[in-house]
Amino acid sequence: MTPTPQTSPEISHTSQENHVTGATIWLTGLPSAGKTTIAYELAGRLREEGHRVEILDGDEIREFLSAGLGFTREDRHTNVQRIGFVAELLASHGVQVLVPVIAPYADSREAVRKRHAAEGTAFVEVHVATPVEVCSVRDVKGLYAKQAAGEISGLTGVDDPYEAPETPDLRIESQNQTVQESAAQLHALLTERGLL
């Protein structure tokens, strides 16, 4: 007969004290809006403060988790739901999950928010509201140039829809401030909400 393990009140008390609240911080916006840059800036600061942090980068997810999906509305929705599932799983275990992913459709983002709400996990929607004119000049990956040259189609915000959040938890206008200021703005919101 296997003995039942005894739980020490001292140990359980310590584990409660060490419990860390996780959250999913979803940065949505157009290509080249600055989502990933802000996410990495904030991640560095959070790690310095001792937080567990993961970044779910849209390009990496496409390569490893959503390989085979295209860019139809249905495939984009599936991709966002997969990312949302992984984000919630990590956040529910005390990780600050930064998700710089376009997620162009409001219903897809809402489905992710509802999944988090159902599990009691914090979800913060951040709209990196950089205008398309600024994004097309930045053109980090050369997508706007390729679209203009007719090499690609279905570019979000140009010839494919982007449904901007109507009531995000935070709206960042990255064209009017530094990356550090944008990250600090988001850090302040997370602190205010008791997520840090």
C-alpha positions as a printed Julia matrix, in Angstrom:
196×3 Matrix{Float64}:
   0.0    0.0     0.0
   1.39   3.38   -1.04
   1.58   5.9     1.8
  -0.36   9.1     1.28
   2.03  12.05    0.96
   1.65  14.56    3.77
   1.38  18.21    2.81
   3.2   20.59    5.07
   1.22  23.77    5.81
   4.53  25.63    5.66
   5.22  24.45    2.11
   1.76  25.25    0.78
   1.94  28.7     2.4
   5.23  29.38    0.63
   3.87  28.26   -2.75
   0.9   30.61   -2.36
   3.25  33.49   -1.63
   5.26  32.66   -4.76
   2.19  32.45   -7.0
   2.6   34.83   -9.92
  -0.29  36.12  -11.98
   0.12  35.53  -15.69
  -1.58  37.41  -18.51
  -1.86  37.44  -22.27
  -0.95  40.81  -23.75
  -2.08  40.8   -27.38
  -0.61  43.52  -29.58
  -2.7   43.87  -32.73
  -2.03  46.27  -35.59
  -1.02  46.51  -39.23
   2.18  44.98  -40.65
   5.18  47.15  -39.61
   3.09  48.93  -36.95
   5.77  48.2   -34.33
   4.05  45.35  -32.47
   7.04  43.02  -32.25
   9.52  45.81  -31.47
   7.37  47.01  -28.56
   6.86  43.42  -27.35
  10.61  42.73  -27.21
  11.27  46.04  -25.46
   8.65  45.28  -22.82
   9.83  41.66  -22.48
  13.33  42.84  -21.64
  12.03  45.11  -18.92
   9.75  42.43  -17.46
  12.56  39.87  -17.37
  14.8   42.36  -15.55
  12.02  42.65  -12.96
  12.01  38.87  -12.52
   8.87  37.98  -14.48
   8.52  34.85  -16.59
   7.97  36.05  -20.15
   7.27  34.41  -23.5
   6.79  36.09  -26.87
   4.53  34.32  -29.37
   5.76  35.88  -32.59
   3.34  35.61  -35.49
   6.0   34.6   -38.03
   7.37  31.84  -35.8
   3.87  30.51  -35.07
   3.16  30.42  -38.8
   6.3   28.35  -39.35
   5.98  25.88  -36.47
   2.35  25.72  -35.31
   0.33  26.83  -38.31
   2.41  25.54  -41.22
   0.08  24.73  -44.07
  -2.42  27.46  -43.29
  -2.94  30.13  -45.9
  -4.28  33.65  -45.56
  -8.0   33.16  -46.18
 -10.31  34.5   -43.51
 -10.87  30.96  -42.19
  -7.15  30.17  -42.05
  -6.36  33.46  -40.34
  -9.08  32.71  -37.78
  -7.67  29.22  -37.16
  -4.17  30.64  -36.75
  -5.36  33.21  -34.2
  -7.28  30.57  -32.23
  -4.2   28.34  -32.05
  -2.1   31.22  -30.79
  -4.82  32.15  -28.31
  -4.92  28.6   -26.97
  -1.15  28.47  -26.39
  -1.13  31.97  -24.89
  -3.88  31.13  -22.41
  -2.14  27.91  -21.43
   1.1   29.74  -20.67
  -0.6   32.69  -18.96
  -2.59  30.35  -16.72
   0.77  29.07  -15.42
   2.03  32.48  -14.4
   3.74  33.58  -17.6
   3.46  37.07  -19.07
   2.7   36.19  -22.7
   3.31  38.9   -25.27
   1.56  38.24  -28.59
   2.54  40.63  -31.4
   0.17  39.21  -34.02
  -1.93  41.14  -36.53
  -5.17  39.17  -35.88
  -7.1   41.31  -38.38
 -10.63  40.21  -37.52
 -12.55  41.42  -34.48
 -14.49  38.16  -34.06
 -11.24  36.15  -33.91
  -9.81  38.4   -31.21
 -13.1   38.3   -29.3
 -13.09  34.49  -29.37
  -9.61  34.54  -27.8
 -10.76  37.01  -25.15
 -13.75  34.77  -24.32
 -11.5   31.71  -23.99
  -9.39  33.63  -21.46
 -12.46  34.86  -19.59
 -13.86  31.32  -19.39
 -10.59  30.12  -17.85
 -10.25  33.13  -15.54
  -7.03  34.23  -17.23
  -6.19  37.91  -17.77
  -6.3   39.16  -21.37
  -5.16  42.62  -22.43
  -5.81  43.86  -25.95
  -3.41  46.52  -27.19
  -3.97  48.29  -30.5
  -0.7   49.51  -31.97
  -2.56  52.08  -34.05
   0.18  53.14  -36.46
  -1.4   54.55  -39.66
  -0.91  52.56  -42.87
   0.97  55.52  -44.38
   3.63  55.23  -41.66
   3.71  51.42  -41.8
   4.26  51.42  -45.56
   7.27  53.74  -45.15
   8.74  51.55  -42.38
   7.98  48.41  -44.43
  10.18  46.23  -42.2
   9.65  43.05  -44.25
   9.2   44.68  -47.66
   5.57  43.59  -47.84
   4.14  46.96  -48.87
   6.7   47.26  -51.68
   5.88  43.74  -52.89
   2.15  44.5   -52.81
   2.66  47.75  -54.71
   4.71  45.85  -57.31
   1.93  43.28  -57.7
   4.11  40.47  -56.32
   1.73  39.67  -53.45
  -1.91  40.27  -52.66
  -4.0   40.01  -49.51
  -1.88  42.47  -47.51
  -3.72  43.38  -44.33
  -4.79  47.0   -44.3
  -4.12  47.51  -48.02
  -6.05  44.97  -50.12
  -7.27  42.79  -47.25
  -9.41  43.97  -44.31
  -8.13  45.04  -40.91
 -10.84  45.53  -38.29
  -9.31  47.86  -35.73
 -10.4   47.29  -32.11
 -13.14  49.72  -31.11
 -12.42  49.55  -27.39
  -8.93  48.15  -26.81
  -7.5   48.12  -23.3
  -4.76  50.4   -24.62
  -4.15  52.25  -27.87
  -0.52  53.03  -28.69
   0.33  55.55  -31.4
   3.88  54.41  -32.04
   4.51  57.06  -34.67
   4.32  59.77  -31.97
   6.66  58.26  -29.37
   9.75  56.12  -28.91
   9.67  52.34  -28.54
  10.71  52.81  -24.9
   7.8   55.18  -24.29
   5.36  52.75  -25.9
   6.65  49.88  -23.75
   6.48  52.08  -20.64
   2.88  52.98  -21.45
   1.96  49.3   -21.61
   3.96  48.51  -18.47
   2.03  51.21  -16.62
  -1.3   49.67  -17.66
  -0.25  46.19  -16.53
   0.9   47.6   -13.19
  -2.34  49.54  -12.76
  -4.34  46.35  -13.38
  -2.35  44.39  -10.81
  -0.83  42.08  -13.42
   2.79  42.82  -12.45
